[in-house]
CSV table of C-alpha atoms and ligand atoms in Angstrom, one decimal:
chain,number,residue,atom,x,y,z
A,1,MET,CA,-36.2,40.9,11.9
A,2,ARG,CA,-34.2,41.4,8.8
A,3,ILE,CA,-30.6,42.4,9.7
A,4,ALA,CA,-28.0,43.5,7.0
A,5,MET,CA,-24.6,42.6,8.4
A,6,PHE,CA,-21.7,44.6,6.8
A,7,SER,CA,-18.1,43.9,6.8
A,8,THR,CA,-18.8,40.2,7.4
A,9,LYS,CA,-15.7,37.7,7.5
A,10,PRO,CA,-16.2,34.0,7.7
A,11,TYR,CA,-15.4,34.1,11.4
A,12,ASP,CA,-18.1,36.6,12.1
A,13,ARG,CA,-20.7,34.4,10.2
A,14,ARG,CA,-19.6,31.4,12.2
A,15,SER,CA,-19.8,33.1,15.7
A,16,PHE,CA,-23.3,34.6,14.8
A,17,GLU,CA,-24.7,31.3,13.3
A,18,ALA,CA,-23.5,29.4,16.5
A,19,GLN,CA,-25.8,31.5,18.7
A,20,PRO,CA,-29.4,30.4,19.4
A,21,GLY,CA,-30.4,34.1,19.3
A,22,ALA,CA,-29.7,34.1,15.6
A,23,ALA,CA,-32.6,31.9,14.6
A,24,PRO,CA,-35.5,34.4,14.8
A,25,HIS,CA,-33.7,36.8,12.4
A,26,GLU,CA,-33.1,36.8,8.8
A,27,ILE,CA,-29.4,37.8,8.7
A,28,LEU,CA,-27.8,38.9,5.3
A,29,PHE,CA,-24.1,38.3,5.7
A,30,LEU,CA,-22.5,41.0,3.4
A,31,GLU,CA,-18.8,41.3,2.7
A,32,PRO,CA,-18.6,45.0,1.8
A,33,ARG,CA,-18.0,47.7,4.2
A,34,LEU,CA,-21.0,50.0,4.9
A,35,ALA,CA,-20.5,53.3,3.0
A,36,LEU,CA,-22.8,55.6,0.8
A,37,LEU,CA,-22.2,53.3,-2.2
A,38,THR,CA,-23.1,50.1,-0.3
A,39,ALA,CA,-26.0,51.3,1.8
A,40,PRO,CA,-28.6,50.2,-0.8
A,41,LEU,CA,-27.6,46.6,0.1
A,42,ALA,CA,-29.5,47.1,3.4
A,43,MET,CA,-32.8,47.9,1.5
A,44,GLY,CA,-35.6,46.5,3.5
A,45,ALA,CA,-33.5,45.6,6.5
A,46,GLU,CA,-34.8,47.1,9.8
A,47,ALA,CA,-31.3,46.8,11.3
A,48,VAL,CA,-27.8,47.0,10.1
A,49,CYS,CA,-25.0,45.3,12.0
A,50,VAL,CA,-21.7,47.0,11.6
A,51,PHE,CA,-18.0,46.9,12.7
A,52,VAL,CA,-15.3,49.5,13.5
A,53,ASN,CA,-14.5,50.7,10.0
A,54,ASP,CA,-18.1,50.9,8.6
A,55,ASP,CA,-19.2,54.5,7.8
A,56,LEU,CA,-22.2,55.7,9.7
A,57,SER,CA,-21.9,59.4,8.8
A,58,ALA,CA,-25.0,61.5,8.4
A,59,PRO,CA,-25.3,60.8,4.6
A,60,VAL,CA,-25.1,57.1,5.1
A,61,LEU,CA,-27.6,57.1,7.9
A,62,GLU,CA,-30.0,59.2,5.8
A,63,ALA,CA,-29.7,56.7,3.0
A,64,LEU,CA,-30.4,53.8,5.4
A,65,ALA,CA,-33.3,55.6,7.1
A,66,ALA,CA,-34.9,56.3,3.7
A,67,GLU,CA,-35.0,52.5,3.0
A,68,GLY,CA,-36.5,51.7,6.4
A,69,THR,CA,-33.5,51.1,8.8
A,70,ARG,CA,-34.4,51.8,12.3
A,71,LEU,CA,-31.5,50.3,14.3
A,72,VAL,CA,-27.7,50.2,14.1
A,73,LEU,CA,-26.2,47.2,15.8
A,74,LEU,CA,-22.5,47.8,16.5
A,75,ARG,CA,-20.4,44.6,16.9
A,76,CYS,CA,-18.0,46.7,19.0
A,77,ALA,CA,-17.6,48.9,22.0
A,78,GLY,CA,-16.3,52.1,20.2
A,79,PHE,CA,-18.9,54.2,18.4
A,80,ASN,CA,-16.8,57.1,17.0
A,81,ASN,CA,-17.7,56.1,13.5
A,82,VAL,CA,-21.5,56.9,14.1
A,83,ASP,CA,-22.9,60.5,13.7
A,84,LEU,CA,-25.1,60.3,16.8
A,85,HIS,CA,-26.7,63.7,16.1
A,86,ALA,CA,-27.9,62.4,12.7
A,87,ALA,CA,-29.0,59.0,14.2
A,88,GLN,CA,-31.2,60.9,16.7
A,89,ARG,CA,-32.7,63.2,14.1
A,90,LEU,CA,-33.5,60.3,12.0
A,91,GLY,CA,-35.0,58.3,14.7
A,92,ILE,CA,-32.4,55.5,14.4
A,93,LYS,CA,-31.4,53.7,17.6
A,94,VAL,CA,-27.8,52.7,18.1
A,95,ALA,CA,-26.8,49.8,20.2
A,96,ARG,CA,-23.2,48.6,21.0
A,97,VAL,CA,-21.5,45.8,22.8
A,98,PRO,CA,-20.4,47.8,25.9
A,99,ALA,CA,-18.1,45.0,27.2
A,100,TYR,CA,-17.2,41.7,25.5
A,101,SER,CA,-13.9,40.7,26.8
A,102,PRO,CA,-11.9,43.6,28.1
A,103,HIS,CA,-9.3,40.9,29.1
A,104,ALA,CA,-8.8,40.1,25.4
A,105,VAL,CA,-7.7,43.7,24.6
A,106,ALA,CA,-5.8,44.2,27.9
A,107,GLU,CA,-3.9,40.9,27.5
A,108,PHE,CA,-3.0,41.7,23.9
A,109,THR,CA,-1.7,45.2,25.0
A,110,ILE,CA,0.6,43.5,27.4
A,111,GLY,CA,1.7,41.2,24.7
A,112,LEU,CA,2.5,44.0,22.3
A,113,MET,CA,4.4,45.8,25.2
A,114,LEU,CA,6.5,42.8,26.0
A,115,SER,CA,7.2,41.9,22.4
A,116,LEU,CA,8.3,45.4,21.6
A,117,VAL,CA,10.6,46.0,24.5
A,118,ARG,CA,12.2,42.6,24.3
A,119,GLY,CA,12.4,42.3,20.5
A,120,ILE,CA,10.4,39.1,20.4
A,121,HIS,CA,8.8,40.1,17.0
A,122,ARG,CA,12.4,40.4,15.6
A,123,ALA,CA,13.6,37.3,17.3
A,124,TYR,CA,10.8,35.2,15.7
A,125,GLN,CA,11.9,36.3,12.3
A,126,ARG,CA,15.7,36.0,12.9
A,127,THR,CA,15.6,32.5,14.3
A,128,ARG,CA,13.5,31.2,11.3
A,129,ASP,CA,16.3,32.4,9.2
A,130,GLY,CA,19.0,30.6,11.3
A,131,ASN,CA,20.1,33.8,12.9
A,132,PHE,CA,20.5,33.3,16.6
A,133,ALA,CA,22.6,36.4,17.3
A,134,LEU,CA,21.5,38.8,20.1
A,135,GLU,CA,23.0,42.0,18.7
A,136,GLY,CA,20.2,44.6,18.5
A,137,LEU,CA,17.8,42.8,20.8
A,138,LEU,CA,18.8,44.4,24.0
A,139,GLY,CA,15.6,45.2,25.9
A,140,PHE,CA,14.6,46.6,29.4
A,141,ASP,CA,12.8,45.2,32.5
A,142,LEU,CA,9.2,46.3,32.9
A,143,HIS,CA,9.8,45.9,36.6
A,144,GLY,CA,10.2,49.3,38.2
A,145,LYS,CA,9.4,51.3,35.1
A,146,THR,CA,6.8,54.1,34.9
A,147,VAL,CA,3.9,53.3,32.7
A,148,GLY,CA,1.3,56.0,31.8
A,149,VAL,CA,-2.2,54.6,31.2
A,150,ILE,CA,-4.5,57.0,29.4
A,151,GLY,CA,-8.1,56.0,30.0
A,152,THR,CA,-8.8,53.6,32.9
A,153,GLY,CA,-12.2,52.2,32.0
A,154,LYS,CA,-12.7,48.4,31.6
A,155,ILE,CA,-9.6,47.8,29.4
A,156,GLY,CA,-7.3,50.4,31.0
A,157,ALA,CA,-8.1,49.2,34.5
A,158,ILE,CA,-7.1,45.6,33.7
A,159,VAL,CA,-3.9,46.8,32.0
A,160,ALA,CA,-3.1,49.0,35.0
A,161,ARG,CA,-3.7,46.1,37.4
A,162,ILE,CA,-1.5,43.7,35.4
A,163,LEU,CA,1.4,46.2,35.2
A,164,SER,CA,1.1,47.3,38.9
A,165,ALA,CA,0.5,43.9,40.6
A,166,GLY,CA,2.0,41.6,38.0
A,167,PHE,CA,5.2,43.4,36.8
A,168,GLY,CA,5.7,45.8,39.7
A,169,CYS,CA,5.5,48.9,37.4
A,170,ARG,CA,4.7,52.4,38.8
A,171,VAL,CA,1.5,53.2,37.1
A,172,LEU,CA,0.5,56.8,36.4
A,173,ALA,CA,-3.0,57.2,35.0
A,174,TYR,CA,-5.3,59.8,33.5
A,175,ASP,CA,-9.0,59.6,33.1
A,176,VAL,CA,-11.7,62.2,33.2
A,177,HIS,CA,-13.3,59.9,35.8
A,178,PRO,CA,-10.5,58.5,38.2
A,179,ASP,CA,-11.1,55.0,39.5
A,180,PRO,CA,-10.8,54.8,43.3
A,181,ALA,CA,-10.3,51.1,43.1
A,182,LEU,CA,-7.1,51.6,41.1
A,183,GLN,CA,-6.0,54.4,43.5
A,184,ALA,CA,-6.4,51.8,46.3
A,185,ILE,CA,-3.8,49.5,44.7
A,186,GLY,CA,-1.3,52.3,44.2
A,187,VAL,CA,-2.2,53.7,40.8
A,188,THR,CA,-1.6,57.5,40.8
A,189,TYR,CA,-3.7,59.8,38.7
A,190,ALA,CA,-1.9,62.8,37.1
A,191,GLU,CA,-2.3,65.2,34.3
A,192,PRO,CA,-1.6,64.1,30.8
A,193,ARG,CA,1.5,66.4,30.5
A,194,ALA,CA,3.0,65.2,33.7
A,195,ILE,CA,2.5,61.6,32.6
A,196,ALA,CA,4.1,62.2,29.2
A,197,ALA,CA,7.1,63.8,31.0
A,198,GLN,CA,7.6,60.9,33.4
A,199,ALA,CA,6.5,57.6,31.5
A,200,ASP,CA,8.9,55.1,30.0
A,201,ILE,CA,5.9,53.6,28.4
A,202,LEU,CA,2.5,55.1,27.4
A,203,THR,CA,-0.5,52.9,26.7
A,204,LEU,CA,-3.8,54.3,25.4
A,205,HIS,CA,-7.2,53.1,26.5
A,206,CYS,CA,-9.5,56.1,26.1
A,207,PRO,CA,-12.1,56.4,23.4
A,208,LEU,CA,-11.6,58.6,20.3
A,209,THR,CA,-13.3,61.9,20.8
A,210,PRO,CA,-12.6,65.4,19.6
A,211,GLU,CA,-10.7,65.9,22.8
A,212,THR,CA,-8.5,62.8,22.6
A,213,HIS,CA,-7.8,63.1,18.7
A,214,HIS,CA,-4.0,63.0,18.4
A,215,VAL,CA,-3.5,62.9,22.1
A,216,VAL,CA,0.0,61.6,21.2
A,217,ARG,CA,1.3,64.3,18.8
A,218,ALA,CA,4.6,66.2,18.3
A,219,GLU,CA,4.1,68.2,21.4
A,220,THR,CA,3.5,65.3,23.6
A,221,LEU,CA,6.6,63.4,22.2
A,222,ALA,CA,8.7,66.5,22.7
A,223,LEU,CA,7.8,66.5,26.4
A,224,ALA,CA,8.7,62.7,26.8
A,225,ARG,CA,11.8,61.1,28.1
A,226,PRO,CA,13.9,60.1,25.2
A,227,GLY,CA,13.1,56.5,24.1
A,228,LEU,CA,9.5,56.5,25.2
A,229,VAL,CA,7.5,53.5,24.1
A,230,VAL,CA,3.9,54.0,22.9
A,231,ILE,CA,1.3,51.2,22.7
A,232,ASN,CA,-2.0,52.0,21.0
A,233,THR,CA,-4.8,49.3,21.1
A,234,SER,CA,-7.6,51.8,21.3
A,235,ARG,CA,-8.3,53.8,18.2
A,236,GLY,CA,-5.9,55.0,15.5
A,237,GLY,CA,-6.8,58.6,15.7
A,238,LEU,CA,-5.3,58.9,19.1
A,239,VAL,CA,-1.8,59.0,17.5
A,240,ASP,CA,-0.5,61.5,15.0
A,241,ALA,CA,1.3,58.9,12.9
A,242,GLU,CA,3.4,61.4,10.9
A,243,ALA,CA,4.6,63.0,14.2
A,244,ALA,CA,5.4,59.4,15.4
A,245,ILE,CA,7.6,58.9,12.4
A,246,ASP,CA,9.6,62.0,13.0
A,247,ALA,CA,10.0,61.1,16.6
A,248,LEU,CA,11.2,57.5,15.6
A,249,LYS,CA,13.7,58.9,13.1
A,250,SER,CA,15.2,61.1,15.9
A,251,GLY,CA,15.1,58.4,18.5
A,252,GLN,CA,12.9,60.4,20.8
A,253,LEU,CA,10.3,57.7,20.4
A,254,GLY,CA,12.0,54.4,21.2
A,255,GLY,CA,9.2,52.1,20.1
A,256,LEU,CA,5.6,52.1,18.8
A,257,ALA,CA,3.2,49.2,18.9
A,258,MET,CA,-0.1,49.8,17.1
A,259,ASP,CA,-3.1,47.5,16.7
A,260,VAL,CA,-5.1,50.5,15.3
A,261,TYR,CA,-4.2,53.1,12.7
A,262,GLU,CA,-6.0,56.3,11.8
A,263,GLN,CA,-6.4,55.3,8.1
A,264,GLU,CA,-6.9,51.6,8.8
A,265,ALA,CA,-10.3,51.6,7.1
A,266,ASP,CA,-8.5,51.2,3.7
A,267,LEU,CA,-6.2,48.5,4.9
A,268,PHE,CA,-7.2,46.4,7.9
A,269,PHE,CA,-9.0,43.2,7.9
A,270,GLU,CA,-8.0,42.5,4.3
A,271,ASP,CA,-5.2,40.5,2.7
A,272,LEU,CA,-3.3,43.1,0.7
A,273,SER,CA,-0.2,41.1,0.2
A,274,ASN,CA,-0.5,41.1,-3.6
A,275,GLU,CA,-1.2,44.9,-3.8
A,276,ILE,CA,1.0,47.9,-3.9
A,277,LEU,CA,0.8,49.8,-0.6
A,278,THR,CA,-0.2,53.3,-1.5
A,279,ASP,CA,-0.3,54.6,2.1
A,280,ASP,CA,3.2,56.1,2.6
A,281,VAL,CA,2.7,56.6,6.2
A,282,ILE,CA,2.0,53.0,7.2
A,283,ALA,CA,4.6,52.0,4.6
A,284,ARG,CA,7.2,54.1,6.5
A,285,LEU,CA,6.1,52.8,9.8
A,286,LEU,CA,6.5,49.3,8.7
A,287,THR,CA,10.3,49.9,7.9
A,288,PHE,CA,11.2,50.6,11.5
A,289,PRO,CA,12.5,47.6,13.5
A,290,ASN,CA,11.0,49.1,16.7
A,291,VAL,CA,7.5,49.4,15.3
A,292,LEU,CA,5.1,46.6,15.7
A,293,VAL,CA,1.8,46.8,13.7
A,294,THR,CA,-1.1,44.4,14.1
A,295,GLY,CA,-4.3,44.7,12.1
A,296,HIS,CA,-7.0,45.5,14.8
A,297,GLN,CA,-6.6,42.1,16.4
A,298,ALA,CA,-6.7,42.8,20.1
A,299,PHE,CA,-10.4,41.9,20.5
A,300,PHE,CA,-10.0,38.6,18.5
A,301,THR,CA,-10.4,35.8,20.9
A,302,ALA,CA,-12.9,33.0,21.1
A,303,GLU,CA,-14.4,34.4,24.3
A,304,ALA,CA,-14.8,37.9,22.7
A,305,MET,CA,-16.3,36.8,19.5
A,306,GLY,CA,-18.9,34.6,21.3
A,307,ALA,CA,-19.8,37.5,23.6
A,308,ILE,CA,-20.1,40.0,20.7
A,309,ALA,CA,-22.5,37.8,18.8
A,310,GLU,CA,-24.5,37.0,21.9
A,311,VAL,CA,-24.9,40.6,23.1
A,312,THR,CA,-25.6,41.9,19.5
A,313,LEU,CA,-28.3,39.4,19.1
A,314,GLY,CA,-29.7,40.2,22.5
A,315,ASN,CA,-29.8,44.0,21.5
A,316,ALA,CA,-31.6,42.9,18.2
A,317,ALA,CA,-34.1,40.8,20.3
A,318,ARG,CA,-34.9,43.6,22.8
A,319,PHE,CA,-35.3,46.1,19.9
A,320,ALA,CA,-37.7,43.7,18.1
A,321,ALA,CA,-39.6,43.2,21.3
A,322,LYS,CA,-39.8,47.0,21.8
A,323,GLU,CA,-37.8,46.7,25.1
A,324,ALA,CA,-35.3,49.2,26.4
A,325,LEU,CA,-31.8,48.6,25.1
A,326,GLY,CA,-30.4,49.4,28.6
A,327,THR,CA,-26.6,49.9,28.8
A,328,SER,CA,-26.1,48.9,25.2
A,329,GLU,CA,-27.8,52.0,23.9
A,330,VAL,CA,-25.6,54.7,22.7
A,331,THR,CA,-27.2,58.1,23.0
A,332,LEU,CA,-26.0,61.7,22.8
A,333,ALA,CA,-26.3,61.9,26.5
A,334,ALA,CA,-23.3,60.8,28.8
A,335,THR,CA,-22.1,57.5,27.7
A,336,VAL,CA,-18.9,57.7,29.7
A,337,PRO,CA,-18.9,55.3,32.6
A,338,ARG,CA,-18.4,56.6,36.1
A,339,HIS,CA,-16.5,54.3,38.6
A,340,ALA,CA,-17.7,56.0,41.7
B,401,LIG,P1,-14.6,52.2,28.6
B,401,LIG,O1,-15.6,53.1,28.1
B,401,LIG,O2,-14.8,51.2,29.7
B,401,LIG,O3,-13.3,53.1,29.1
B,401,LIG,C1,-12.9,54.3,28.5
B,401,LIG,C2,-12.3,55.2,29.6
B,401,LIG,O4,-11.8,56.4,28.9
B,401,LIG,C3,-13.4,55.7,30.6
B,401,LIG,O5,-12.9,55.4,31.9
B,401,LIG,C4,-13.5,57.2,30.3
B,401,LIG,O6,-13.8,57.9,31.5
B,401,LIG,C5,-12.1,57.5,29.7
B,401,LIG,N1,-12.2,58.7,29.0
B,401,LIG,C6,-13.1,59.3,28.3
B,401,LIG,N2,-12.6,60.5,27.7
B,401,LIG,C7,-11.4,60.6,28.1
B,401,LIG,C8,-10.4,61.6,27.9
B,401,LIG,N3,-10.6,62.7,27.2
B,401,LIG,N4,-9.1,61.4,28.5
B,401,LIG,C9,-8.9,60.3,29.2
B,401,LIG,N5,-9.8,59.3,29.5
B,401,LIG,C10,-11.1,59.5,28.9
B,401,LIG,O7,-13.9,51.5,27.3
B,401,LIG,P2,-13.1,50.3,27.2
B,401,LIG,O8,-13.9,49.1,27.0
B,401,LIG,O9,-12.0,50.2,28.3
B,401,LIG,O10,-12.4,50.5,25.8
B,401,LIG,C11,-11.4,51.5,25.6
B,401,LIG,C12,-11.2,51.7,24.1
B,401,LIG,O11,-10.5,50.5,23.6
B,401,LIG,C13,-12.5,51.8,23.3
B,401,LIG,O12,-12.9,53.2,23.3
B,401,LIG,C14,-12.1,51.4,21.9
B,401,LIG,O13,-11.8,52.5,21.2
B,401,LIG,C15,-10.9,50.4,22.2
B,401,LIG,N6,-11.1,49.1,21.9
B,401,LIG,C16,-10.2,48.5,20.9
B,401,LIG,C17,-10.3,47.1,20.6
B,401,LIG,C18,-9.3,46.5,19.7
B,401,LIG,O14,-9.6,45.3,19.2
B,401,LIG,N7,-8.2,47.0,19.4
B,401,LIG,C19,-11.4,46.4,21.1
B,401,LIG,C20,-12.3,47.0,22.1
B,401,LIG,C21,-12.0,48.4,22.3
C-alpha cells in the first residue's frame, strides 16, 4: 500500500524504517504538515499517516478522498483533529494508536510537576551561570497534598497511582467513567468544581472534546485555592491560556506546566530560535518563572516511538488485508473506554 506520511521528522522515519512491517508498503516520508494546501502531496496514496497537529477537517478529507485516500493512520491516541462525520460520509476509515506507552506520558507529567514545584528548571539555568543561591526556589512537599486528576484513563490512572502510592498524595479524580480499581487504592471521585476548590495541583488527562474545551478557565481558576499548580500534558485546548496569564499575574495560579498549547500547531516540533515569535500569548507565558513549557514531548520515549510505528503499520496491514481494525478504529460511536 502507498502511504503518504505527513509531519515526518528524522526520528519518525528511523522508527518506521526499523519495523519489519514497513517492508510491504511504499511509504512517502513528507515533512509538511497536512493541510488543504499540502493534501495534493498524497495523490495516489491509499493511506495518509498523520500526527497531532495535522489538519483532518472536512475540506482536507474531501481533497484526500477525491485523490483516492481511503485510510487515515493516526500516529497518536488523540483524534480531536479529525472530522469523524466527514470521514464517515466519505468512506474514509480512521485508525489510531490507542495505547503506546501511557507510562511515557504519565512519567513525564510527574517530571513536570516535580520540576515546577521545586524549581528544578530554574536551578538548572542558575547553576550553569555560577549562581548557587536558593532565594526564589522555595518549593513544597508533594506528600500530603491534594492532587486533582481530570480523566483517569490509561495515562491518568498511572499518574493517580504514582501520586497516591508513591508520593502519599490525596488524589481526587473526575472521569465520566470512574475506575473502581483506583477507588480501591483510595482515589476519591468528585465533581470538577469540588476538585478545583480543593486541589493544590490539578493535572489534566482527558481528551479534548466540546465538553472539555477550556475545562481550566477563569471560572475554574477563581474557584481554586490561591497558588494552584496546573499541569497539562493532554491537549492544549483544555486550558484557556489567556485566563491562565491573568491568574498567573494575580498569583491565583501558582504555577503552570504545559506540554501542549492550544495554538501549538504553528510552533511545536520546529526550531524557531531564529524567528520572531508572533504569538503574544505563548511569548507572555514564557516570561513567567513559574511557567514551564515543553513542546509536546511527553510521548517521546524509545518505547513509545517503537510501539507507535509497530501499531500504525499493523493497522495498515489489517486494512490492506481487509481485516477489522479492532480497537484501533476510531468511529463516531463511543470510543471512550469503560473500566468496569
Ligand atoms: P484514555 O482514552 O485512556 O483516557 C481518557 C479518559 O478521559 C477516559 O477515562 C475517559 O472516560 C475520560 N473522559 C472522557 N471525557 C471526559 C470528560 N468530559 N471529563 C473527564 N474525563 C473524561 O486516553 P489516555 O491514553 O489516557 O490519554 C489521555 C489524553 O492524553 C489523550 O486524549 C491525549 O489528548 C493526551 N496525550 C498526550 C500525549 C503527549 O505527548 N503530550 C501523548 C498521548 C496522549
